[in-house]
Short mmCIF file of C-alpha atoms and ligand atoms in Angstrom, two decimals:
data_model
loop_
_atom_site.label_atom_id
_atom_site.label_comp_id
_atom_site.label_asym_id
_atom_site.label_seq_id
_atom_site.Cartn_x
_atom_site.Cartn_y
_atom_site.Cartn_z
CA UNK A 1 -16.57 -5.83 22.45
CA UNK A 2 -13.85 -6.28 19.86
CA UNK A 3 -15.94 -6.01 16.71
CA UNK A 4 -13.06 -7.11 14.54
CA UNK A 5 -12.58 -10.32 16.50
CA UNK A 6 -16.29 -11.07 16.27
CA UNK A 7 -16.31 -10.46 12.54
CA UNK A 8 -13.30 -12.72 12.15
CA UNK A 9 -15.05 -15.43 14.12
CA UNK A 10 -18.17 -15.12 11.97
CA UNK A 11 -16.05 -15.34 8.84
CA UNK A 12 -14.22 -18.42 10.10
CA UNK A 13 -17.46 -20.11 11.08
CA UNK A 14 -19.08 -19.41 7.73
CA UNK A 15 -15.97 -20.56 5.92
CA UNK A 16 -15.84 -23.78 7.90
CA UNK A 17 -19.36 -24.64 6.82
CA UNK A 18 -19.61 -23.27 3.33
CA UNK A 19 -15.98 -23.05 2.14
CA UNK A 20 -16.62 -19.39 1.32
CA UNK A 21 -15.52 -16.27 3.14
CA UNK A 22 -17.93 -13.48 3.95
CA UNK A 23 -18.20 -11.01 1.13
CA UNK A 24 -17.43 -7.34 1.68
CA UNK A 25 -21.11 -6.32 1.80
CA UNK A 26 -22.07 -9.22 4.07
CA UNK A 27 -19.31 -8.20 6.44
CA UNK A 28 -20.42 -4.56 6.32
CA UNK A 29 -24.00 -5.59 7.16
CA UNK A 30 -22.79 -7.77 10.01
CA UNK A 31 -20.65 -4.96 11.32
CA UNK A 32 -23.62 -2.58 11.01
CA UNK A 33 -25.86 -5.03 12.94
CA UNK A 34 -23.28 -5.42 15.71
CA UNK A 35 -22.96 -1.65 15.94
CA UNK A 36 -26.74 -1.35 16.01
CA UNK A 37 -27.07 0.58 12.79
CA UNK A 38 -30.19 0.64 10.65
CA UNK A 39 -30.35 -1.02 7.23
CA UNK A 40 -31.16 2.39 5.76
CA UNK A 41 -27.89 3.79 7.16
CA UNK A 42 -25.83 0.93 5.75
CA UNK A 43 -27.59 1.36 2.40
CA UNK A 44 -26.78 5.04 2.33
CA UNK A 45 -23.13 4.45 3.11
CA UNK A 46 -22.78 2.00 0.22
CA UNK A 47 -24.95 3.95 -2.20
CA UNK A 48 -27.22 0.93 -2.49
CA UNK A 49 -30.97 0.59 -2.06
CA UNK A 50 -32.30 -0.39 1.34
CA UNK A 51 -34.14 -3.28 -0.34
CA UNK A 52 -30.90 -4.71 -1.66
CA UNK A 53 -29.25 -4.46 1.75
CA UNK A 54 -32.26 -6.22 3.30
CA UNK A 55 -32.04 -9.02 0.69
CA UNK A 56 -28.31 -9.55 1.32
CA UNK A 57 -28.89 -9.38 5.08
CA UNK A 58 -31.72 -11.93 4.91
CA UNK A 59 -29.45 -14.35 3.07
CA UNK A 60 -26.68 -13.68 5.60
CA UNK A 61 -28.91 -14.41 8.61
CA UNK A 62 -29.90 -17.69 6.88
CA UNK A 63 -26.25 -18.68 6.44
CA UNK A 64 -25.41 -17.79 10.03
CA UNK A 65 -28.52 -19.60 11.35
CA UNK A 66 -27.40 -22.66 9.47
CA UNK A 67 -23.83 -22.40 10.73
CA UNK A 68 -24.72 -21.65 14.36
CA UNK A 69 -27.76 -23.91 14.40
CA UNK A 70 -30.06 -21.39 15.91
CA UNK A 71 -32.23 -18.63 14.57
CA UNK A 72 -29.98 -15.66 13.86
CA UNK A 73 -31.45 -12.25 13.08
CA UNK A 74 -30.24 -8.66 13.04
CA UNK A 75 -31.58 -8.26 16.57
CA UNK A 76 -29.73 -11.18 18.15
CA UNK A 77 -26.63 -11.65 15.98
CA UNK A 78 -24.46 -9.61 18.30
CA UNK A 79 -25.47 -11.61 21.37
CA UNK A 80 -25.11 -14.98 19.65
CA UNK A 81 -21.69 -14.22 18.19
CA UNK A 82 -20.44 -12.77 21.46
CA UNK A 83 -21.56 -15.89 23.24
CA UNK A 84 -19.88 -18.07 20.62
CA UNK A 85 -16.75 -15.96 21.06
CA UNK A 86 -16.54 -16.78 24.75
CA UNK A 87 -17.27 -20.42 24.16
CA UNK A 88 -14.84 -23.01 23.10
CA UNK A 89 -14.26 -22.13 19.50
CA UNK A 90 -10.54 -22.56 19.89
CA UNK A 91 -10.93 -25.73 17.88
CA UNK A 92 -11.08 -23.52 14.84
CA UNK A 93 -7.50 -23.85 13.90
CA UNK A 94 -6.19 -21.97 11.01
CA UNK A 95 -3.56 -23.81 9.19
CA UNK A 96 -2.76 -21.72 6.20
CA UNK A 97 -6.41 -21.07 5.73
CA UNK A 98 -7.56 -24.60 6.42
CA UNK A 99 -10.34 -24.60 8.97
CA UNK A 100 -10.54 -27.85 10.83
CA UNK A 101 -13.60 -29.36 12.44
CA UNK A 102 -15.61 -26.72 14.17
CA UNK A 103 -16.53 -27.09 17.79
CA UNK A 104 -18.51 -24.19 19.04
CA UNK A 105 -20.54 -24.53 22.14
CA UNK A 106 -23.87 -22.84 22.29
CA UNK A 107 -26.05 -24.19 25.09
CA UNK A 108 -27.02 -27.05 22.85
CA UNK A 109 -24.72 -30.04 22.68
CA UNK A 110 -22.20 -30.12 19.93
CA UNK A 111 -23.77 -30.67 16.64
CA UNK A 112 -22.82 -34.00 15.11
CA UNK A 113 -23.37 -32.48 11.72
CA UNK A 114 -20.73 -29.88 12.36
CA UNK A 115 -18.23 -31.89 14.33
CA UNK A 116 -18.35 -34.89 12.05
CA UNK A 117 -18.26 -32.88 8.94
CA UNK A 118 -15.49 -34.09 6.67
CA UNK A 119 -12.60 -31.71 6.25
CA UNK A 120 -13.20 -29.03 3.69
CA UNK A 121 -10.98 -28.95 0.69
CA UNK A 122 -8.24 -26.82 2.15
CA UNK A 123 -8.09 -23.29 0.83
CA UNK A 124 -4.36 -23.00 0.77
CA UNK A 125 -2.53 -19.76 1.12
CA UNK A 126 -1.08 -19.18 -2.34
CA UNK A 127 1.95 -16.93 -2.20
CA UNK A 128 3.48 -15.82 -5.47
CA UNK A 129 6.05 -13.15 -4.85
CA UNK A 130 7.59 -13.21 -8.32
CA UNK A 131 10.84 -11.32 -8.15
CA UNK A 132 10.30 -9.60 -4.84
CA UNK A 133 13.63 -9.05 -3.07
CA UNK A 134 14.45 -11.09 0.00
CA UNK A 135 14.70 -8.86 3.05
CA UNK A 136 17.73 -9.54 5.23
CA UNK A 137 17.42 -6.71 7.67
CA UNK A 138 14.44 -4.60 8.52
CA UNK A 139 14.34 -1.71 10.96
CA UNK A 140 11.41 0.14 12.51
CA UNK A 141 8.58 1.38 10.26
CA UNK A 142 6.36 0.24 13.13
CA UNK A 143 3.75 3.04 12.74
CA UNK A 144 3.58 2.59 8.97
CA UNK A 145 3.17 -1.21 9.31
CA UNK A 146 0.42 -0.65 11.88
CA UNK A 147 -1.35 1.85 9.64
CA UNK A 148 -1.21 -0.42 6.62
CA UNK A 149 -2.39 -3.38 8.66
CA UNK A 150 -5.36 -1.41 10.00
CA UNK A 151 -6.31 -0.17 6.55
CA UNK A 152 -6.07 -3.60 5.00
CA UNK A 153 -7.37 -5.92 7.71
CA UNK A 154 -9.75 -3.78 9.73
CA UNK A 155 -10.96 -1.14 7.31
CA UNK A 156 -10.87 -3.62 4.41
CA UNK A 157 -9.44 -0.99 2.03
CA UNK A 158 -9.41 -2.05 -1.60
CA UNK A 159 -6.79 0.30 -3.00
CA UNK A 160 -3.76 1.73 -1.20
CA UNK A 161 -0.98 3.78 -2.72
CA UNK A 162 2.38 3.69 -0.94
CA UNK A 163 4.36 6.67 -2.19
CA UNK A 164 7.87 7.86 -1.65
CA UNK A 165 11.09 8.94 -3.33
CA UNK A 166 13.27 6.16 -4.69
CA UNK A 167 15.28 4.36 -2.00
CA UNK A 168 13.06 5.40 0.90
CA UNK A 169 11.98 1.77 1.51
CA UNK A 170 8.63 1.14 -0.23
CA UNK A 171 9.53 -2.29 -1.59
CA UNK A 172 11.14 -3.35 1.67
CA UNK A 173 8.09 -2.23 3.65
CA UNK A 174 5.67 -3.99 1.32
CA UNK A 175 7.58 -7.29 1.53
CA UNK A 176 7.76 -6.99 5.32
CA UNK A 177 4.03 -6.30 5.43
CA UNK A 178 3.36 -9.49 3.47
CA UNK A 179 5.20 -11.46 6.09
CA UNK A 180 3.17 -9.85 8.83
CA UNK A 181 -0.32 -10.28 7.43
CA UNK A 182 -0.16 -13.09 4.86
CA UNK A 183 -2.18 -15.60 6.88
CA UNK A 184 -5.26 -13.41 6.50
CA UNK A 185 -5.38 -14.09 2.78
CA UNK A 186 -6.04 -16.83 0.27
CA UNK A 187 -3.70 -15.28 -2.26
CA UNK A 188 -0.71 -12.98 -1.78
CA UNK A 189 0.88 -11.76 -4.98
CA UNK A 190 3.77 -9.37 -5.64
CA UNK A 191 4.69 -8.09 -9.08
CA UNK A 192 7.03 -5.31 -10.10
CA UNK A 193 6.03 -3.22 -13.12
CA UNK A 194 9.66 -2.10 -13.63
CA UNK A 195 9.67 -3.24 -17.27
CA UNK A 196 6.42 -1.37 -17.95
CA UNK A 197 4.13 -4.33 -18.85
CA UNK A 198 0.90 -3.39 -20.61
CA UNK A 199 -2.32 -3.87 -18.66
CA UNK A 200 -3.08 -6.86 -20.87
CA UNK A 201 0.23 -8.49 -19.86
CA UNK A 202 -0.30 -7.72 -16.17
CA UNK A 203 -3.83 -9.05 -16.11
CA UNK A 204 -2.89 -12.20 -18.04
CA UNK A 205 -0.08 -12.76 -15.56
CA UNK A 206 -2.39 -12.31 -12.57
CA UNK A 207 -5.20 -14.46 -14.00
CA UNK A 208 -2.78 -17.33 -14.60
CA UNK A 209 -2.03 -17.40 -10.88
CA UNK A 210 -5.68 -18.10 -10.10
CA UNK A 211 -6.22 -20.72 -12.74
CA UNK A 212 -3.68 -22.15 -15.14
CA UNK A 213 -6.36 -24.08 -16.99
CA UNK A 214 -8.85 -21.38 -17.80
CA UNK A 215 -8.50 -19.64 -21.13
CA UNK A 216 -7.38 -16.12 -20.51
CA UNK A 217 -9.76 -13.78 -22.35
CA UNK A 218 -8.28 -11.52 -24.98
CA UNK A 219 -10.38 -8.54 -24.23
CA UNK A 220 -9.29 -6.23 -21.39
CA UNK A 221 -12.81 -5.71 -20.16
CA UNK A 222 -13.39 -9.43 -19.72
CA UNK A 223 -9.95 -9.86 -18.14
CA UNK A 224 -10.76 -7.16 -15.59
CA UNK A 225 -14.15 -8.66 -14.78
CA UNK A 226 -12.62 -12.13 -14.45
CA UNK A 227 -9.98 -10.77 -12.07
CA UNK A 228 -12.58 -8.91 -10.03
CA UNK A 229 -14.52 -12.17 -9.72
CA UNK A 230 -11.42 -13.79 -8.22
CA UNK A 231 -10.95 -10.78 -5.93
CA UNK A 232 -14.53 -11.36 -4.72
CA UNK A 233 -14.25 -15.09 -4.40
CA UNK A 234 -10.94 -15.01 -2.53
CA UNK A 235 -9.33 -12.63 -0.12
CA UNK A 236 -6.24 -11.48 -2.02
CA UNK A 237 -3.44 -9.05 -1.36
CA UNK A 238 -1.87 -7.93 -4.62
CA UNK A 239 1.13 -5.63 -4.57
CA UNK A 240 2.10 -3.88 -7.76
CA UNK A 241 5.48 -2.23 -7.31
CA UNK A 242 7.21 0.41 -9.42
CA UNK A 243 3.96 1.83 -10.71
CA UNK A 244 5.89 4.97 -11.77
CA UNK A 245 7.10 2.97 -14.75
CA UNK A 246 3.63 3.34 -16.24
CA UNK A 247 4.11 7.11 -16.40
CA UNK A 248 5.80 9.12 -19.14
CA UNK A 249 9.18 10.75 -18.85
CA UNK A 250 9.38 14.39 -19.85
CA UNK A 251 5.77 15.02 -18.92
CA UNK A 252 4.13 16.23 -15.76
CA UNK A 253 3.97 13.63 -12.96
CA UNK A 254 1.50 10.76 -13.15
CA UNK A 255 0.75 10.97 -16.94
CA UNK A 256 0.24 7.47 -18.24
CA UNK A 257 2.41 6.49 -21.20
CA UNK A 258 0.60 6.08 -24.49
CA UNK A 259 -0.99 2.63 -24.49
CA UNK A 260 -1.07 2.47 -20.67
CA UNK A 261 -4.11 4.64 -20.00
CA UNK A 262 -6.24 1.55 -19.27
CA UNK A 263 -4.41 1.16 -15.98
CA UNK A 264 -6.16 4.26 -14.67
CA UNK A 265 -9.57 2.70 -15.28
CA UNK A 266 -8.42 -0.63 -13.82
CA UNK A 267 -7.27 1.04 -10.58
CA UNK A 268 -10.51 3.02 -10.41
CA UNK A 269 -12.57 -0.17 -10.76
CA UNK A 270 -10.55 -1.92 -8.07
CA UNK A 271 -11.35 0.99 -5.78
CA UNK A 272 -15.02 1.26 -6.64
CA UNK A 273 -16.32 -2.24 -7.22
CA UNK A 274 -17.29 -4.40 -4.26
CA UNK A 275 -14.81 -7.24 -3.55
CA UNK A 276 -12.83 -8.80 -0.72
CA UNK A 277 -9.27 -7.97 -1.69
CA UNK A 278 -6.65 -5.25 -1.53
CA UNK A 279 -4.40 -3.81 -4.21
CA UNK A 280 -1.29 -2.04 -2.89
CA UNK A 281 0.49 0.21 -5.39
CA UNK A 282 4.06 1.41 -4.80
CA UNK A 283 5.12 4.46 -6.73
CA UNK A 284 7.58 7.40 -6.82
CA UNK A 285 4.86 9.59 -8.22
CA UNK A 286 1.31 10.21 -7.05
CA UNK A 287 -1.36 8.56 -9.12
CA UNK A 288 -3.66 10.96 -10.88
CA UNK A 289 -7.29 10.99 -9.77
CA UNK A 290 -6.47 8.84 -6.74
CA UNK A 291 -6.73 11.81 -4.42
CA UNK A 292 -10.29 12.27 -5.67
CA UNK A 293 -11.15 8.71 -4.70
CA UNK A 294 -9.41 8.96 -1.34
CA UNK A 295 -11.98 10.11 1.17
CA UNK A 296 -12.64 8.97 4.71
CA UNK A 297 -15.63 6.85 3.77
CA UNK A 298 -14.09 5.19 0.71
CA UNK A 299 -11.85 2.12 0.79
CA UNK A 300 -8.93 4.03 -0.76
CA UNK A 301 -5.89 5.27 1.13
CA UNK A 302 -2.57 6.94 0.43
CA UNK A 303 0.55 6.71 2.56
CA UNK A 304 3.67 8.81 1.90
CA UNK A 305 6.79 7.18 3.23
CA UNK A 306 9.39 9.55 4.74
CA UNK A 307 12.65 9.34 6.65
CA UNK A 308 13.52 6.12 8.48
CA UNK A 309 14.64 8.37 11.37
CA UNK A 310 17.09 7.28 13.99
CA UNK A 311 16.34 3.60 13.24
CA UNK A 312 18.67 4.19 10.27
CA UNK A 313 21.52 4.03 12.83
CA UNK A 314 21.22 0.27 12.46
CA UNK A 315 22.14 0.58 8.80
CA UNK A 316 25.27 2.56 9.80
CA UNK A 317 26.05 -0.07 12.42
CA UNK A 318 25.75 -2.80 9.77
CA UNK A 319 28.35 -0.89 7.75
CA UNK A 320 30.61 -0.81 10.81
CA UNK A 321 30.91 2.97 10.90
CA UNK A 322 32.39 4.75 13.91
CA UNK A 323 31.74 8.07 15.80
CA UNK A 324 28.21 7.20 16.81
CA UNK A 325 27.65 10.67 18.30
CA UNK A 326 27.69 12.11 14.77
CA UNK A 327 25.36 9.54 13.19
CA UNK A 328 22.23 11.57 13.70
CA UNK A 329 23.74 14.46 11.70
CA UNK A 330 24.57 12.04 8.90
CA UNK A 331 21.03 10.58 8.95
CA UNK A 332 19.44 14.04 8.87
CA UNK A 333 21.70 15.24 6.06
CA UNK A 334 20.76 12.21 3.95
CA UNK A 335 17.07 12.62 4.80
CA UNK A 336 16.83 9.26 6.56
CA UNK A 337 16.70 7.66 3.12
CA UNK A 338 18.00 4.10 3.65
CA UNK A 339 19.41 3.76 0.16
CA UNK A 340 21.16 7.15 0.21
CA UNK A 341 22.59 6.22 3.61
CA UNK A 342 23.74 2.83 2.35
CA UNK A 343 25.60 4.44 -0.57
CA UNK A 344 27.12 7.05 1.71
CA UNK A 345 28.08 4.51 4.38
CA UNK A 346 29.88 2.46 1.73
CA UNK A 347 31.83 5.55 0.71
CA UNK A 348 32.70 6.37 4.33
CA UNK A 349 33.82 2.80 4.89
CA UNK A 350 35.96 2.71 1.75
CA UNK A 351 37.53 6.19 1.91
CA UNK A 352 37.36 7.30 5.55
CA UNK A 353 38.06 4.03 7.34
CA UNK A 354 34.48 4.19 8.68
CA UNK A 355 34.90 7.56 10.44
CA UNK A 356 31.70 9.58 10.11
CA UNK A 357 33.29 12.68 11.74
CA UNK A 358 36.09 12.76 9.20
CA UNK A 359 33.56 12.43 6.40
CA UNK A 360 31.33 15.22 7.77
CA UNK A 361 34.30 17.55 8.18
CA UNK A 362 35.17 17.17 4.50
CA UNK A 363 32.10 19.00 3.21
CA UNK A 364 28.51 19.58 4.31
CA UNK A 365 27.15 17.09 1.77
CA UNK A 366 29.01 14.71 -0.49
CA UNK A 367 27.14 12.57 -2.96
CA UNK A 368 28.65 9.31 -4.13
CA UNK A 369 28.46 8.56 -7.84
CA UNK A 370 25.95 5.75 -7.16
CA UNK A 371 23.68 8.17 -5.33
CA UNK A 372 23.89 10.71 -8.16
CA UNK A 373 23.23 8.00 -10.76
CA UNK A 374 20.21 6.99 -8.80
CA UNK A 375 18.91 10.56 -8.73
CA UNK A 376 19.61 10.88 -12.47
CA UNK A 377 16.80 8.39 -13.05
CA UNK A 378 14.32 10.61 -11.24
CA UNK A 379 15.51 13.85 -12.79
CA UNK A 380 15.37 12.42 -16.32
CA UNK A 381 11.62 12.30 -15.88
CA UNK A 382 11.18 16.04 -15.31
CA UNK A 383 9.84 18.49 -17.88
CA UNK A 384 12.01 21.44 -18.91
CA UNK A 385 9.83 23.72 -16.80
CA UNK A 386 10.13 21.48 -13.74
CA UNK A 387 13.91 21.38 -14.15
CA UNK A 388 14.06 25.19 -14.39
CA UNK A 389 12.11 25.42 -11.13
CA UNK A 390 14.38 22.89 -9.38
CA UNK A 391 17.49 24.75 -10.56
CA UNK A 392 16.07 28.03 -9.24
CA UNK A 393 15.19 26.45 -5.89
CA UNK A 394 18.69 25.00 -5.64
CA UNK A 395 20.10 28.51 -5.92
CA UNK A 396 17.97 29.84 -3.05
CA UNK A 397 19.42 29.87 0.45
CA UNK A 398 16.03 30.17 2.17
CA UNK A 399 12.57 28.83 1.42
CA UNK A 400 10.75 30.95 -1.17
CA UNK A 401 7.13 31.69 -2.10
CA UNK A 402 5.68 31.39 -5.60
CA UNK A 403 5.92 35.09 -6.57
CA UNK A 404 9.67 35.04 -5.92
CA UNK A 405 10.13 31.99 -8.12
CA UNK A 406 8.02 33.57 -10.82
CA UNK A 407 10.15 36.69 -10.75
CA UNK A 408 13.35 34.71 -11.00
CA UNK A 409 12.52 32.44 -13.97
CA UNK A 410 10.83 33.20 -17.28
CA UNK A 411 7.82 30.88 -16.91
CA UNK A 412 4.16 31.74 -17.36
CA UNK A 413 2.14 31.55 -14.13
CA UNK A 414 0.32 28.50 -15.45
CA UNK A 415 3.57 26.66 -16.32
CA UNK A 416 4.94 27.53 -12.93
CA UNK A 417 1.88 26.35 -11.02
CA UNK A 418 1.58 23.10 -12.99
CA UNK A 419 5.30 22.51 -12.63
CA UNK A 420 5.21 23.09 -8.87
CA UNK A 421 2.21 20.82 -8.48
CA UNK A 422 3.90 18.11 -10.49
CA UNK A 423 7.13 18.39 -8.47
CA UNK A 424 5.00 18.06 -5.37
CA UNK A 425 3.43 14.92 -6.82
CA UNK A 426 6.95 13.55 -7.36
CA UNK A 427 7.65 14.27 -3.69
CA UNK A 428 10.68 16.42 -4.59
CA UNK A 429 9.62 19.62 -2.83
CA UNK A 430 9.61 20.60 0.83
CA UNK A 431 6.74 22.96 1.58
CA UNK A 432 6.06 24.91 4.74
CA UNK A 433 3.09 27.11 5.42
CA UNK A 434 3.55 30.40 7.21
CA UNK A 435 0.29 32.29 7.63
CA UNK A 436 -1.38 32.30 4.25
CA UNK A 437 1.81 31.78 2.30
CA UNK A 438 3.49 28.52 1.39
CA UNK A 439 7.29 28.53 1.21
CA UNK A 440 9.13 25.98 -0.90
CA UNK A 441 12.64 24.58 -0.64
CA UNK A 442 14.76 21.58 -1.56
CA UNK A 443 16.42 19.19 0.83
CA UNK A 444 20.20 19.26 1.09
CA UNK A 445 20.77 16.16 -1.07
CA UNK A 446 18.64 17.35 -3.99
CA UNK A 447 20.21 20.81 -3.77
CA UNK A 448 23.70 19.36 -3.89
CA UNK A 449 22.77 17.02 -6.74
CA UNK A 450 21.46 19.89 -8.87
CA UNK A 451 24.48 22.04 -8.10
CA UNK A 452 26.79 19.21 -9.14
CA UNK A 453 24.91 18.18 -12.27
CA UNK A 454 24.09 21.65 -13.55
CA UNK A 455 27.35 23.38 -12.47
CA UNK A 456 25.76 25.91 -10.19
CA UNK A 457 28.32 27.80 -8.16
CA UNK A 458 27.06 28.76 -4.73
N1 ADP B 501 13.08 -0.39 7.12
C1 ADP B 501 14.27 -0.72 6.59
N2 ADP B 501 15.20 -1.37 7.32
C2 ADP B 501 16.37 -1.72 6.77
N3 ADP B 501 16.72 -1.44 5.51
C3 ADP B 501 15.85 -0.81 4.75
C4 ADP B 501 14.58 -0.40 5.23
N4 ADP B 501 13.91 0.22 4.25
C5 ADP B 501 14.74 0.22 3.18
N5 ADP B 501 15.89 -0.38 3.47
C6 ADP B 501 17.03 -0.58 2.55
O1 ADP B 501 17.10 0.54 1.69
C7 ADP B 501 17.26 0.17 0.34
C8 ADP B 501 16.13 0.77 -0.50
O2 ADP B 501 14.90 0.22 -0.09
P1 ADP B 501 13.75 -0.07 -1.13
O3 ADP B 501 12.68 -0.77 -0.39
O4 ADP B 501 14.29 -0.77 -2.35
O5 ADP B 501 13.29 1.39 -1.53
P2 ADP B 501 12.21 1.86 -2.62
O6 ADP B 501 11.42 0.65 -2.99
O7 ADP B 501 11.41 2.91 -1.95
O8 ADP B 501 13.00 2.41 -3.77
C9 ADP B 501 17.29 -1.34 0.30
O9 ADP B 501 18.64 -1.75 0.21
C10 ADP B 501 16.75 -1.77 1.65
O10 ADP B 501 17.37 -2.90 2.12
MG1 MG B 502 11.19 -0.25 -4.85
#
């Protein structure tokens, strides 16, 4: 049996009758009942008392009994929903969240109460994408889209971090994801934090979307609890992009700027408190403490976005480049980073008449000024110690282990280790394990950038 489809059916049925979606815990109990798990097991998983789970379950069976017009209990819910699934419930038509008259067919004739029920006030899909970019072309990312969809729709994750170096395609992927899954939500919201809004400003902005009339509380704590209420009441997908702008420059990765520390607590609450929504955070840098929250049995996930791979050929095709047999070399050199490839393709088009072979013959790696300017933004954020490590790694021809780096630069072991960890959190290092030793290196683009900017002669 497709548990997800049955849960979806139950949710639609409940919504059609009550105007409310199943809450996270109700859905978990239902899933548990379908999978024949004990209340005590569900309670343990959610760190709640068995008594509380039984109370919520009792209320849930009442709602379902009312909706399905027969006595529903933990013991028979699976059978009743499966039967309803195979019956004619196709009349449940979702029109941007509006559920029309329900026509399920248990053995009993259709219930006049259900079929003649006046239409519910439609719960419209509210989409507020703010200044999200319009996507004109989108290639591949099929596995990543599938992973995110599973995490959000099936595993009902509450907090997901989408990480990756600038230009790798986080924003594009998030906007494409919205298009793919938006009909599962009551609210879909996108906001960029590129101008570093305070938490107060962000929460005020979000709360206004849910209700223009309500007074927005002044106090952060009340704002957060009001927002969490909305996240419980509605199924929302909120994407906060450019989260790295909340972090300080010149400090180790993921340190909140002064006055922005509240965000950390906000993200933690979104992960830990029970609600029906998902917050997706896009960032260049890992979020501190998130790794601690991210465990298999928690609704928190982290996805690092890497190379676009050979799908990036489409980008080169769009730029009308020639010598297709050499495109893979170009893509590998520029790490499959769509933005780096776009900048480079423009240069090849303008200076080499579109010939990739001619460009590759010129030098192993050439960085256009736009690409370097783009990397400047990321390097400006590094501490002096991090920069010293990057410069040393740029000088190395082969991957090196920590003791070699320590020997080469005058840093204390603790500065070196913290610096390396922070560079890892900024996704700037390539690491490979060989036996018990980890060897570190830089990709060709970063190496070239450092050599250019810091006048390193190889
Ligand atoms: N999957 C993709 N297909 C086509 N173009 C892409 C894809 N991902 C990214 N791009 C292009 O690469 C550039 C950078 O993408 P963006 O999403 O802004 O990266 P990020 O948000 O990680 O900095 C954009 O011009 C975008 O159009
Ligand atoms: Mg972006």
